[in-house]
Amino acid sequence: MTSRGVAILGSTGSIGTTALRVLDRHRERFHVTALTAFTNATLLAEQERIFSPSFVGLVSETEHSEWRCGEACLVEAATKPDVDIVLNAVVGAAGLKATLAALEAGKRVALANKESLVMGGHLVADAARSGHGELIPVDSEHSAILQCIAGRPRSEIRRLVLTASGGPFRSWTREQLGTATLADALRHPTWQMGRKITVDSATLANKALEVIEAHFLFDVPYDRIDVVVHPQSVVHSFVEFVDGSVLAQLGVPSMELPILYALTYPDRIADSGVPQFDPVALSPLEFEPVRRADFPMLDLGVAAGRAGGAAPAVFNAANEQAVALFLGGSIRFRDIARLVESALSAQSAAPGGSLDAILAADANARRHIQELSGC
Ligand code: NAD
Ligand code: MG
């Protein structure tokens, strides 16, 4: 068996560290060839010592005797000749250029960084086509859908149904949501994740990003992608086929399996780190409609996806900026949706044909949020 080289962009984060745990168990199949982080030099040095990659990049620094520094290290890591698979586990828009570069260089991209696909879905598809790269989702819902589709043609798919945990505020009243604090928003009931995606799960912006992600990954129109709340996070999503049959993929909430599957796809291998499935212990499994009026970020994001052009990039950037303000204590929970809605109504018609246009829309949306919030 030839060992495949893996680059992990964002190796110090929640997905990055989980991926290293997975790779550590499969050292005969994979070797780590590149690691990058934003600021955490201490953890990065520790990971370098354990995995001996040929390339280490630290974005936030300008000089280091042995490592590559600055933003360009992401694209460099993603395109190295000894890299077969790029696990993009960077959070936010910062991951886009590396996704494009890796696909253009013919790599497999195991994509956790859904923001790349939301911002530049068409650009990502073009890059994969022209460079013969391959895009495999790491997001648990999309991994579930990929596993259910299992090679069947698009014409047989009637509908995708993404599951959503509902986040920490699933059963909060509209009035209670007005008093939600940062600590409340960071208390996710079923998943341990980075702070940005945890807040996105509380607003349901994460599910909007995932609907757009599913649209681009599986080429399914928006009116055939639904969302259902499933508080236990055991059913990771459903695929309904034209004959009415519905397949789902199930398991205890753990990112280890979707990460491993993105590395080995279409093969399955033993030792995924997932405990044995026990349907009785996991009972009951519940499903509820989404409270769309109380969590407006879902419809705002899906509308941006439907509008196309740069609208999804505006939604993504405005959300990133608003969440950063919320994490910094400058705005309240419900301000996130208010600010994002304003950015979208100001800029939803922005063109999105090129990378420059997408990046300009991203920058304008961030500026809009800064000005409106006075922060
Ligand atoms: P995190 O905040 O824990 O980690 C982010 C990583 O990206 C860190 O290694 C950090 O150093 C790096 N990073 C941050 N800003 C950067 C920048 N400007 N330039 C370069 N590197 C930067 O986040 P996470 O929870 O691991 O999420 C990573 C991505 O995976 C996100 O897109 C998220 O939506 C997606 N995702 C996460 C989970 C999960 O369980 N955590 C599940 C599904 C999808
Ligand atoms: Mg997900």
Short mmCIF file of C-alpha atoms and ligand atoms in Angstrom, two decimals:
data_model
loop_
_atom_site.label_atom_id
_atom_site.label_comp_id
_atom_site.label_asym_id
_atom_site.label_seq_id
_atom_site.Cartn_x
_atom_site.Cartn_y
_atom_site.Cartn_z
CA MET A 1 0.00 0.00 0.00
CA THR A 2 1.46 3.39 -0.95
CA SER A 3 1.22 5.93 1.84
CA ARG A 4 -0.56 9.18 0.90
CA GLY A 5 0.75 12.61 1.94
CA VAL A 6 -1.72 14.79 3.84
CA ALA A 7 -1.55 18.56 4.40
CA ILE A 8 -3.64 19.89 7.27
CA LEU A 9 -4.50 23.57 7.00
CA GLY A 10 -5.69 24.74 10.42
CA SER A 11 -4.05 21.85 12.29
CA THR A 12 -4.40 23.50 15.72
CA GLY A 13 -8.19 23.83 15.60
CA SER A 14 -11.00 21.46 16.55
CA ILE A 15 -11.09 19.66 13.17
CA GLY A 16 -7.29 19.87 12.76
CA THR A 17 -6.51 18.20 16.09
CA THR A 18 -9.23 15.58 15.55
CA ALA A 19 -7.74 14.83 12.11
CA LEU A 20 -4.29 14.33 13.62
CA ARG A 21 -5.79 11.86 16.09
CA VAL A 22 -7.31 9.96 13.14
CA LEU A 23 -4.06 10.05 11.13
CA ASP A 24 -2.05 8.87 14.12
CA ARG A 25 -4.07 5.63 14.05
CA HIS A 26 -3.43 5.13 10.32
CA ARG A 27 0.26 5.83 9.94
CA GLU A 28 0.69 2.96 7.45
CA ARG A 29 -1.78 4.56 4.98
CA PHE A 30 -1.09 8.25 5.47
CA HIS A 31 1.78 10.52 6.45
CA VAL A 32 1.53 14.17 7.40
CA THR A 33 3.49 16.31 4.93
CA ALA A 34 2.35 19.83 5.87
CA LEU A 35 0.80 21.61 8.84
CA THR A 36 -0.38 25.22 9.12
CA ALA A 37 -1.86 27.31 11.93
CA PHE A 38 -2.91 30.90 12.49
CA THR A 39 -1.34 31.89 15.86
CA ASN A 40 -0.81 28.84 18.10
CA ALA A 41 2.96 28.33 17.63
CA THR A 42 3.29 26.20 20.77
CA LEU A 43 0.81 23.55 19.66
CA LEU A 44 2.12 23.70 16.09
CA ALA A 45 5.67 22.98 17.33
CA GLU A 46 4.37 20.04 19.37
CA GLN A 47 2.56 18.66 16.29
CA GLU A 48 5.72 19.11 14.19
CA ARG A 49 7.69 17.09 16.74
CA ILE A 50 5.18 14.20 16.63
CA PHE A 51 4.41 14.08 12.88
CA SER A 52 7.65 15.40 11.25
CA PRO A 53 6.03 17.15 8.26
CA SER A 54 8.29 18.53 5.52
CA PHE A 55 6.47 21.89 5.69
CA VAL A 56 5.19 24.00 8.60
CA GLY A 57 3.40 27.33 8.14
CA LEU A 58 2.35 29.97 10.67
CA VAL A 59 0.09 32.68 9.23
CA SER A 60 0.29 35.29 11.97
CA GLU A 61 4.08 35.62 12.10
CA THR A 62 6.33 37.38 9.63
CA GLU A 63 9.60 35.66 10.52
CA HIS A 64 10.62 32.28 11.87
CA SER A 65 13.89 30.48 11.31
CA GLU A 66 12.43 27.18 10.00
CA TRP A 67 8.77 27.77 9.25
CA ARG A 68 7.05 29.58 6.38
CA CYS A 69 5.17 32.63 7.59
CA GLY A 70 2.31 34.81 6.42
CA GLU A 71 -0.94 34.13 4.60
CA ALA A 72 0.79 32.67 1.51
CA CYS A 73 1.86 29.58 3.48
CA LEU A 74 -1.67 28.15 3.06
CA VAL A 75 -1.48 28.00 -0.75
CA GLU A 76 2.12 26.82 -0.55
CA ALA A 77 1.20 23.95 1.77
CA ALA A 78 -1.84 23.07 -0.38
CA THR A 79 0.15 22.73 -3.61
CA LYS A 80 3.34 20.96 -2.52
CA PRO A 81 4.29 17.99 -4.73
CA ASP A 82 4.45 15.57 -1.75
CA VAL A 83 0.82 16.38 -0.82
CA ASP A 84 -1.93 14.09 -2.15
CA ILE A 85 -4.77 15.21 0.13
CA VAL A 86 -5.39 18.69 1.54
CA LEU A 87 -7.59 18.74 4.63
CA ASN A 88 -8.81 22.33 4.70
CA ALA A 89 -9.76 22.91 8.35
CA VAL A 90 -9.22 26.67 8.37
CA VAL A 91 -12.19 28.64 9.68
CA GLY A 92 -13.78 31.29 7.46
CA ALA A 93 -13.06 33.07 4.20
CA ALA A 94 -9.30 32.73 4.80
CA GLY A 95 -9.57 29.18 3.42
CA LEU A 96 -10.81 30.04 -0.09
CA LYS A 97 -7.54 30.59 -1.98
CA ALA A 98 -6.04 27.35 -0.66
CA THR A 99 -9.13 25.35 -1.69
CA LEU A 100 -8.90 26.76 -5.22
CA ALA A 101 -5.11 26.28 -5.47
CA ALA A 102 -5.25 22.69 -4.21
CA LEU A 103 -7.98 21.73 -6.71
CA GLU A 104 -6.12 23.46 -9.55
CA ALA A 105 -3.04 21.44 -8.58
CA GLY A 106 -5.07 18.20 -8.88
CA LYS A 107 -5.23 17.38 -5.17
CA ARG A 108 -8.05 15.76 -3.24
CA VAL A 109 -9.50 18.42 -0.96
CA ALA A 110 -11.11 17.04 2.18
CA LEU A 111 -13.23 20.10 2.88
CA ALA A 112 -14.16 21.16 6.40
CA ASN A 113 -13.86 24.85 5.42
CA LYS A 114 -17.43 25.12 4.05
CA GLU A 115 -17.00 28.90 3.81
CA SER A 116 -14.81 28.41 0.66
CA LEU A 117 -17.59 26.64 -1.15
CA VAL A 118 -20.26 29.09 0.01
CA MET A 119 -18.25 32.10 -1.15
CA GLY A 120 -17.04 30.76 -4.47
CA GLY A 121 -19.07 27.65 -5.37
CA HIS A 122 -18.68 28.17 -9.12
CA LEU A 123 -14.99 29.02 -8.84
CA VAL A 124 -14.39 25.90 -6.76
CA ALA A 125 -16.21 23.74 -9.32
CA ASP A 126 -14.19 25.32 -12.17
CA ALA A 127 -10.91 24.79 -10.29
CA ALA A 128 -11.74 21.12 -9.70
CA ARG A 129 -12.61 20.64 -13.38
CA SER A 130 -9.58 22.40 -14.81
CA GLY A 131 -7.05 20.90 -12.38
CA HIS A 132 -8.67 17.44 -12.12
CA GLY A 133 -8.89 17.95 -8.37
CA GLU A 134 -11.43 16.17 -6.19
CA LEU A 135 -13.68 17.72 -3.52
CA ILE A 136 -14.82 15.48 -0.66
CA PRO A 137 -16.85 16.92 2.22
CA VAL A 138 -15.82 16.57 5.86
CA ASP A 139 -18.97 18.22 7.25
CA SER A 140 -20.92 15.38 8.89
CA GLU A 141 -24.20 16.11 7.06
CA HIS A 142 -22.53 16.15 3.65
CA SER A 143 -20.44 13.10 4.43
CA ALA A 144 -23.72 11.36 5.32
CA ILE A 145 -25.28 12.42 2.01
CA LEU A 146 -22.22 11.27 0.04
CA GLN A 147 -22.42 7.90 1.80
CA CYS A 148 -26.16 7.56 1.08
CA ILE A 149 -25.82 8.54 -2.58
CA ALA A 150 -23.06 5.93 -2.97
CA GLY A 151 -22.46 6.55 -6.66
CA ARG A 152 -26.11 6.69 -7.79
CA PRO A 153 -26.79 9.27 -10.55
CA ARG A 154 -28.13 12.73 -9.70
CA SER A 155 -31.32 11.97 -11.67
CA GLU A 156 -32.33 9.44 -8.98
CA ILE A 157 -32.17 11.99 -6.13
CA ARG A 158 -35.45 13.69 -5.32
CA ARG A 159 -34.52 15.57 -2.15
CA LEU A 160 -31.81 16.09 0.45
CA VAL A 161 -32.84 16.59 4.08
CA LEU A 162 -30.11 18.04 6.29
CA THR A 163 -30.43 17.47 10.01
CA ALA A 164 -29.72 20.29 12.48
CA SER A 165 -29.27 19.83 16.23
CA GLY A 166 -31.14 23.10 16.81
CA GLY A 167 -28.23 24.36 18.91
CA PRO A 168 -28.39 25.56 22.52
CA PHE A 169 -31.45 27.78 21.90
CA ARG A 170 -33.69 25.16 20.28
CA SER A 171 -36.33 25.41 23.00
CA TRP A 172 -35.80 29.07 24.02
CA THR A 173 -38.73 31.41 23.47
CA ARG A 174 -38.37 34.45 21.23
CA GLU A 175 -38.27 36.66 24.36
CA GLN A 176 -35.53 34.53 25.93
CA LEU A 177 -33.45 34.78 22.74
CA GLY A 178 -33.32 38.54 23.34
CA THR A 179 -31.34 37.88 26.53
CA ALA A 180 -28.99 35.17 25.16
CA THR A 181 -25.36 35.71 26.22
CA LEU A 182 -22.10 34.60 24.62
CA ALA A 183 -21.68 31.90 27.28
CA ASP A 184 -25.17 30.59 26.45
CA ALA A 185 -24.39 30.54 22.72
CA LEU A 186 -21.13 28.65 23.26
CA ARG A 187 -22.87 25.82 25.16
CA HIS A 188 -23.59 23.48 22.24
CA PRO A 189 -25.66 20.44 23.29
CA THR A 190 -24.09 17.75 21.07
CA TRP A 191 -20.86 18.92 19.32
CA GLN A 192 -17.52 20.26 20.64
CA MET A 193 -16.31 22.69 17.95
CA GLY A 194 -14.46 25.96 17.35
CA ARG A 195 -16.12 29.16 18.61
CA LYS A 196 -17.22 30.55 15.23
CA ILE A 197 -19.09 27.43 14.08
CA THR A 198 -20.56 27.02 17.58
CA VAL A 199 -22.14 30.49 17.34
CA ASP A 200 -23.22 29.69 13.76
CA SER A 201 -24.99 26.62 15.13
CA ALA A 202 -26.80 28.74 17.72
CA THR A 203 -28.08 31.23 15.07
CA LEU A 204 -28.64 28.44 12.46
CA ALA A 205 -26.33 30.36 10.06
CA ASN A 206 -24.33 27.12 10.01
CA LYS A 207 -27.31 25.29 8.49
CA ALA A 208 -27.71 28.01 5.84
CA LEU A 209 -24.02 27.62 4.96
CA GLU A 210 -24.60 23.85 4.79
CA VAL A 211 -27.62 24.16 2.46
CA ILE A 212 -25.46 26.22 0.06
CA GLU A 213 -22.61 23.73 0.52
CA ALA A 214 -24.95 20.84 -0.36
CA HIS A 215 -26.25 22.71 -3.42
CA PHE A 216 -22.75 23.05 -4.86
CA LEU A 217 -21.40 19.64 -3.76
CA PHE A 218 -24.29 17.56 -5.07
CA ASP A 219 -25.69 19.85 -7.77
CA VAL A 220 -29.20 19.76 -6.26
CA PRO A 221 -31.47 22.84 -6.62
CA TYR A 222 -32.39 24.79 -3.48
CA ASP A 223 -36.09 23.85 -3.60
CA ARG A 224 -35.04 20.22 -3.16
CA ILE A 225 -32.90 20.75 -0.05
CA ASP A 226 -34.76 20.74 3.27
CA VAL A 227 -33.71 21.08 6.90
CA VAL A 228 -35.16 19.27 9.91
CA VAL A 229 -34.25 19.71 13.58
CA HIS A 230 -32.97 16.52 15.19
CA PRO A 231 -31.77 17.25 18.74
CA GLN A 232 -29.78 14.01 19.24
CA SER A 233 -27.44 14.53 16.21
CA VAL A 234 -27.45 10.78 15.53
CA VAL A 235 -29.02 10.84 12.04
CA HIS A 236 -26.48 12.90 10.10
CA SER A 237 -28.81 13.55 7.11
CA PHE A 238 -31.27 11.89 4.72
CA VAL A 239 -31.39 11.36 0.96
CA GLU A 240 -34.80 10.77 -0.64
CA PHE A 241 -34.71 9.03 -4.01
CA VAL A 242 -37.21 9.31 -6.88
CA ASP A 243 -38.92 6.05 -5.91
CA GLY A 244 -39.68 7.47 -2.45
CA SER A 245 -37.04 5.42 -0.66
CA VAL A 246 -35.13 7.35 2.00
CA LEU A 247 -31.60 6.51 3.15
CA ALA A 248 -29.88 7.98 6.19
CA GLN A 249 -26.44 7.63 7.77
CA LEU A 250 -26.35 7.28 11.56
CA GLY A 251 -23.80 7.29 14.35
CA VAL A 252 -22.88 8.97 17.61
CA PRO A 253 -21.79 12.57 17.03
CA SER A 254 -18.05 12.39 16.22
CA MET A 255 -16.06 14.07 13.44
CA GLU A 256 -13.54 11.22 13.33
CA LEU A 257 -15.62 9.13 10.93
CA PRO A 258 -16.36 11.88 8.38
CA ILE A 259 -12.69 12.95 8.47
CA LEU A 260 -11.49 9.37 7.91
CA TYR A 261 -14.07 8.79 5.16
CA ALA A 262 -12.94 11.95 3.32
CA LEU A 263 -9.40 10.54 3.37
CA THR A 264 -10.25 6.98 2.27
CA TYR A 265 -13.33 7.62 0.03
CA PRO A 266 -14.75 5.59 -1.65
CA ASP A 267 -13.18 2.90 0.54
CA ARG A 268 -14.09 2.19 4.13
CA ILE A 269 -11.47 1.01 6.56
CA ALA A 270 -11.56 -0.36 10.11
CA ASP A 271 -10.59 1.56 13.23
CA SER A 272 -12.51 4.81 12.70
CA GLY A 273 -12.54 5.58 16.43
CA VAL A 274 -16.34 5.45 16.50
CA PRO A 275 -17.97 3.40 19.31
CA GLN A 276 -20.24 0.53 18.31
CA PHE A 277 -23.73 1.65 17.32
CA ASP A 278 -26.37 0.93 19.98
CA PRO A 279 -29.86 1.95 18.79
CA VAL A 280 -31.43 1.31 22.17
CA ALA A 281 -28.93 3.49 24.05
CA LEU A 282 -29.38 6.26 21.44
CA SER A 283 -33.20 6.20 21.64
CA PRO A 284 -35.40 8.10 21.23
CA LEU A 285 -34.59 9.89 17.98
CA GLU A 286 -36.74 13.00 17.56
CA PHE A 287 -37.45 15.34 14.63
CA GLU A 288 -39.01 18.82 14.71
CA PRO A 289 -39.65 21.61 12.21
CA VAL A 290 -37.19 24.53 12.21
CA ARG A 291 -38.54 27.67 13.97
CA ARG A 292 -37.65 29.78 10.95
CA ALA A 293 -39.17 33.06 12.20
CA ASP A 294 -37.17 32.90 15.46
CA PHE A 295 -33.90 31.89 13.74
CA PRO A 296 -33.90 34.16 10.66
CA MET A 297 -30.30 33.37 9.65
CA LEU A 298 -31.39 30.13 7.96
CA ASP A 299 -33.78 31.81 5.50
CA LEU A 300 -31.45 34.79 5.01
CA GLY A 301 -28.60 32.50 3.99
CA VAL A 302 -30.69 30.25 1.76
CA ALA A 303 -32.15 33.33 0.02
CA ALA A 304 -28.58 34.54 -0.59
CA GLY A 305 -27.76 31.12 -2.05
CA ARG A 306 -30.76 31.31 -4.36
CA ALA A 307 -29.86 34.87 -5.43
CA GLY A 308 -26.43 33.63 -6.51
CA GLY A 309 -23.67 35.93 -7.77
CA ALA A 310 -21.75 37.30 -4.80
CA ALA A 311 -24.77 37.15 -2.45
CA PRO A 312 -23.57 33.97 -0.67
CA ALA A 313 -20.14 35.61 -0.20
CA VAL A 314 -21.86 38.70 1.25
CA PHE A 315 -23.87 36.49 3.63
CA ASN A 316 -20.74 34.62 4.66
CA ALA A 317 -18.55 37.68 5.21
CA ALA A 318 -21.26 39.66 7.01
CA ASN A 319 -21.87 36.67 9.25
CA GLU A 320 -18.16 36.20 9.98
CA GLN A 321 -17.79 39.85 10.88
CA ALA A 322 -20.93 39.94 13.02
CA VAL A 323 -19.93 36.73 14.84
CA ALA A 324 -16.48 38.19 15.54
CA LEU A 325 -18.18 41.22 17.12
CA PHE A 326 -20.46 38.96 19.14
CA LEU A 327 -17.48 36.86 20.30
CA GLY A 328 -15.73 40.10 21.29
CA GLY A 329 -18.70 41.19 23.39
CA SER A 330 -19.55 44.24 21.21
CA ILE A 331 -23.02 43.19 20.02
CA ARG A 332 -25.91 41.07 21.25
CA PHE A 333 -27.03 37.69 19.92
CA ARG A 334 -29.98 39.00 17.92
CA ASP A 335 -27.85 41.78 16.40
CA ILE A 336 -26.07 39.15 14.29
CA ALA A 337 -29.14 38.53 12.10
CA ARG A 338 -30.07 42.24 12.05
CA LEU A 339 -26.61 43.24 10.78
CA VAL A 340 -26.39 40.42 8.23
CA GLU A 341 -29.83 41.27 6.84
CA SER A 342 -28.76 44.87 6.39
CA ALA A 343 -25.54 43.88 4.58
CA LEU A 344 -27.51 41.60 2.28
CA SER A 345 -30.13 44.19 1.38
CA ALA A 346 -27.37 46.71 0.66
CA GLN A 347 -25.28 44.38 -1.50
CA SER A 348 -27.19 41.30 -2.61
CA ALA A 349 -26.88 42.21 -6.31
CA ALA A 350 -23.06 42.29 -6.22
CA PRO A 351 -21.56 40.35 -9.16
CA GLY A 352 -19.68 37.15 -8.35
CA GLY A 353 -18.08 35.97 -11.58
CA SER A 354 -14.43 36.18 -10.59
CA LEU A 355 -12.27 35.70 -7.50
CA ASP A 356 -11.63 39.46 -7.41
CA ALA A 357 -15.38 40.16 -7.47
CA ILE A 358 -15.98 37.69 -4.64
CA LEU A 359 -13.19 39.14 -2.53
CA ALA A 360 -14.46 42.70 -3.16
CA ALA A 361 -17.98 41.70 -2.08
CA ASP A 362 -16.49 40.04 1.01
CA ALA A 363 -14.55 43.20 1.94
CA ASN A 364 -17.56 45.47 1.33
CA ALA A 365 -19.81 43.31 3.50
CA ARG A 366 -17.29 43.42 6.35
CA ARG A 367 -17.02 47.20 6.02
CA HIS A 368 -20.81 47.52 6.05
CA ILE A 369 -21.01 45.57 9.33
CA GLN A 370 -18.23 47.66 10.90
CA GLU A 371 -19.93 50.92 9.96
CA LEU A 372 -23.40 49.84 10.98
CA SER A 373 -22.31 48.46 14.34
CA GLY A 374 -20.06 51.44 15.07
CA CYS A 375 -17.33 48.98 16.18
P1 NAD B 1 -11.28 26.24 15.02
O1 NAD B 1 -11.47 27.69 15.32
O2 NAD B 1 -11.22 25.28 16.15
O3 NAD B 1 -9.93 26.07 14.18
C1 NAD B 1 -9.61 26.87 13.10
C2 NAD B 1 -8.23 26.59 12.56
O4 NAD B 1 -7.99 27.52 11.49
C3 NAD B 1 -7.10 26.81 13.58
O5 NAD B 1 -6.08 25.85 13.36
C4 NAD B 1 -6.56 28.19 13.25
O6 NAD B 1 -5.17 28.29 13.50
C5 NAD B 1 -6.83 28.30 11.76
N1 NAD B 1 -7.13 29.67 11.34
C6 NAD B 1 -8.00 30.54 11.91
N2 NAD B 1 -8.01 31.71 11.23
C7 NAD B 1 -7.14 31.58 10.23
C8 NAD B 1 -6.68 32.46 9.20
N3 NAD B 1 -7.16 33.71 9.08
N4 NAD B 1 -5.76 32.00 8.34
C9 NAD B 1 -5.26 30.75 8.46
N5 NAD B 1 -5.64 29.88 9.41
C10 NAD B 1 -6.57 30.29 10.28
O7 NAD B 1 -12.41 25.85 13.99
P2 NAD B 1 -13.03 24.40 13.70
O8 NAD B 1 -14.20 24.16 14.57
O9 NAD B 1 -11.95 23.37 13.65
O10 NAD B 1 -13.62 24.62 12.24
C11 NAD B 1 -12.81 24.64 11.08
C12 NAD B 1 -13.69 24.55 9.84
O11 NAD B 1 -14.35 23.29 9.85
C13 NAD B 1 -14.80 25.61 9.79
O12 NAD B 1 -15.00 25.98 8.46
C14 NAD B 1 -16.01 24.88 10.32
O13 NAD B 1 -17.21 25.40 9.80
C15 NAD B 1 -15.76 23.48 9.78
N6 NAD B 1 -16.41 22.40 10.54
C16 NAD B 1 -16.08 22.19 11.83
C17 NAD B 1 -16.68 21.16 12.55
C18 NAD B 1 -16.27 20.86 13.96
O14 NAD B 1 -16.74 19.86 14.52
N7 NAD B 1 -15.42 21.63 14.59
C19 NAD B 1 -17.67 20.37 11.92
C20 NAD B 1 -18.00 20.62 10.61
C21 NAD B 1 -17.36 21.63 9.92
MG MG B 2 -22.21 20.16 9.84
#
